[in-house]
């Protein structure tokens, strides 16, 4: 939300440089947060400033999401996948990686790893 007359109500506002220094995030990330409404911004005295309270809430949500993330174990290198030989054969037949991954039930990253191993062999 960008506004020239956003009410203060005691809100603390930070400049872009202050936000980037405090968060360690990029300008693009800050722009994305504002575009999605995660961080509130306003124009004060011709300068864009950002609401400190929304930055704090965003930081807390990021920490919570990071702590609650799930890990999905994979096979590591492609040659450890149980369907490696089938994937190699289908790659040799010219099938696309996405189709192979969908049919076998593996990630496209696994198919790509096996394709690279075939090229390097």
mmCIF file of C-alpha atoms in Angstrom, residues 1-98:
data_model
loop_
_atom_site.group_PDB
_atom_site.id
_atom_site.type_symbol
_atom_site.label_atom_id
_atom_site.label_comp_id
_atom_site.label_asym_id
_atom_site.label_seq_id
_atom_site.Cartn_x
_atom_site.Cartn_y
_atom_site.Cartn_z
ATOM 1 C CA UNK A 1 0.000 0.000 0.000
ATOM 2 C CA UNK A 2 1.477 3.309 -0.999
ATOM 3 C CA UNK A 3 -0.087 6.414 0.415
ATOM 4 C CA UNK A 4 0.940 9.994 1.010
ATOM 5 C CA UNK A 5 -1.466 10.376 3.904
ATOM 6 C CA UNK A 6 -1.209 7.025 5.684
ATOM 7 C CA UNK A 7 -2.003 7.546 9.377
ATOM 8 C CA UNK A 8 0.983 7.225 11.712
ATOM 9 C CA UNK A 9 -0.580 6.026 14.975
ATOM 10 C CA UNK A 10 2.935 5.963 16.390
ATOM 11 C CA UNK A 11 4.257 3.696 13.613
ATOM 12 C CA UNK A 12 8.010 3.696 13.104
ATOM 13 C CA UNK A 13 9.071 4.115 9.481
ATOM 14 C CA UNK A 14 12.393 3.083 7.902
ATOM 15 C CA UNK A 15 14.034 4.124 4.652
ATOM 16 C CA UNK A 16 14.903 1.540 2.002
ATOM 17 C CA UNK A 17 18.585 1.613 2.978
ATOM 18 C CA UNK A 18 17.722 1.070 6.650
ATOM 19 C CA UNK A 19 15.457 -1.858 5.771
ATOM 20 C CA UNK A 20 18.075 -3.490 3.545
ATOM 21 C CA UNK A 21 20.785 -3.043 6.187
ATOM 22 C CA UNK A 22 18.606 -4.494 8.957
ATOM 23 C CA UNK A 23 17.203 -7.444 7.007
ATOM 24 C CA UNK A 24 20.131 -8.342 4.764
ATOM 25 C CA UNK A 25 17.622 -8.910 1.964
ATOM 26 C CA UNK A 26 17.804 -7.595 -1.582
ATOM 27 C CA UNK A 27 15.886 -4.669 -3.055
ATOM 28 C CA UNK A 28 13.967 -7.166 -5.187
ATOM 29 C CA UNK A 29 12.827 -9.066 -2.097
ATOM 30 C CA UNK A 30 11.651 -5.847 -0.463
ATOM 31 C CA UNK A 31 9.778 -4.886 -3.647
ATOM 32 C CA UNK A 32 8.148 -8.328 -3.743
ATOM 33 C CA UNK A 33 7.081 -8.046 -0.092
ATOM 34 C CA UNK A 34 5.467 -4.675 -0.846
ATOM 35 C CA UNK A 35 3.770 -5.964 -4.007
ATOM 36 C CA UNK A 36 2.222 -8.868 -2.095
ATOM 37 C CA UNK A 37 1.185 -6.642 0.795
ATOM 38 C CA UNK A 38 3.511 -8.311 3.274
ATOM 39 C CA UNK A 39 5.292 -5.032 4.016
ATOM 40 C CA UNK A 40 3.479 -1.701 4.087
ATOM 41 C CA UNK A 41 5.086 1.343 2.516
ATOM 42 C CA UNK A 42 4.194 5.017 2.289
ATOM 43 C CA UNK A 43 5.610 8.198 0.821
ATOM 44 C CA UNK A 44 6.748 10.729 3.439
ATOM 45 C CA UNK A 45 8.370 13.984 2.407
ATOM 46 C CA UNK A 46 8.980 12.669 -1.101
ATOM 47 C CA UNK A 47 10.728 9.526 0.171
ATOM 48 C CA UNK A 48 9.405 5.994 0.289
ATOM 49 C CA UNK A 49 9.444 4.583 3.799
ATOM 50 C CA UNK A 50 8.492 1.161 5.146
ATOM 51 C CA UNK A 51 6.467 0.293 8.246
ATOM 52 C CA UNK A 52 8.708 -1.243 10.888
ATOM 53 C CA UNK A 53 5.868 -3.317 12.403
ATOM 54 C CA UNK A 54 5.216 -5.109 9.103
ATOM 55 C CA UNK A 55 8.944 -5.855 8.734
ATOM 56 C CA UNK A 56 8.984 -7.399 12.216
ATOM 57 C CA UNK A 57 5.909 -9.504 11.409
ATOM 58 C CA UNK A 58 7.464 -10.623 8.115
ATOM 59 C CA UNK A 59 10.696 -11.592 9.873
ATOM 60 C CA UNK A 60 8.811 -13.628 12.480
ATOM 61 C CA UNK A 61 6.800 -15.389 9.771
ATOM 62 C CA UNK A 62 9.997 -16.222 7.862
ATOM 63 C CA UNK A 63 11.602 -17.706 10.992
ATOM 64 C CA UNK A 64 8.466 -19.727 11.737
ATOM 65 C CA UNK A 65 8.217 -21.002 8.145
ATOM 66 C CA UNK A 66 11.902 -21.957 8.178
ATOM 67 C CA UNK A 67 11.529 -23.848 11.459
ATOM 68 C CA UNK A 68 8.414 -25.692 10.242
ATOM 69 C CA UNK A 69 9.670 -26.590 6.765
ATOM 70 C CA UNK A 70 9.592 -30.199 5.701
ATOM 71 C CA UNK A 71 12.498 -32.084 4.261
ATOM 72 C CA UNK A 72 12.009 -34.519 1.440
ATOM 73 C CA UNK A 73 14.721 -37.091 1.198
ATOM 74 C CA UNK A 74 15.902 -37.894 -2.278
ATOM 75 C CA UNK A 75 18.188 -40.427 -3.870
ATOM 76 C CA UNK A 76 21.117 -38.059 -4.157
ATOM 77 C CA UNK A 77 22.938 -38.763 -7.381
ATOM 78 C CA UNK A 78 20.755 -40.016 -10.182
ATOM 79 C CA UNK A 79 22.540 -43.358 -10.438
ATOM 80 C CA UNK A 80 21.145 -44.359 -7.029
ATOM 81 C CA UNK A 81 17.526 -44.167 -8.133
ATOM 82 C CA UNK A 82 15.871 -47.604 -8.395
ATOM 83 C CA UNK A 83 14.557 -46.770 -11.875
ATOM 84 C CA UNK A 84 17.889 -45.548 -13.262
ATOM 85 C CA UNK A 85 18.033 -48.125 -16.034
ATOM 86 C CA UNK A 86 14.466 -47.409 -17.115
ATOM 87 C CA UNK A 87 15.178 -43.667 -17.138
ATOM 88 C CA UNK A 88 18.337 -44.211 -19.220
ATOM 89 C CA UNK A 89 16.409 -46.285 -21.722
ATOM 90 C CA UNK A 90 13.624 -43.752 -22.047
ATOM 91 C CA UNK A 91 16.126 -40.927 -22.455
ATOM 92 C CA UNK A 92 17.799 -42.929 -25.216
ATOM 93 C CA UNK A 93 14.389 -43.284 -26.892
ATOM 94 C CA UNK A 94 14.106 -39.478 -26.947
ATOM 95 C CA UNK A 95 11.387 -38.961 -24.354
ATOM 96 C CA UNK A 96 11.262 -35.656 -22.518
ATOM 97 C CA UNK A 97 12.505 -35.407 -18.956
ATOM 98 C CA UNK A 98 9.159 -34.108 -17.709
#
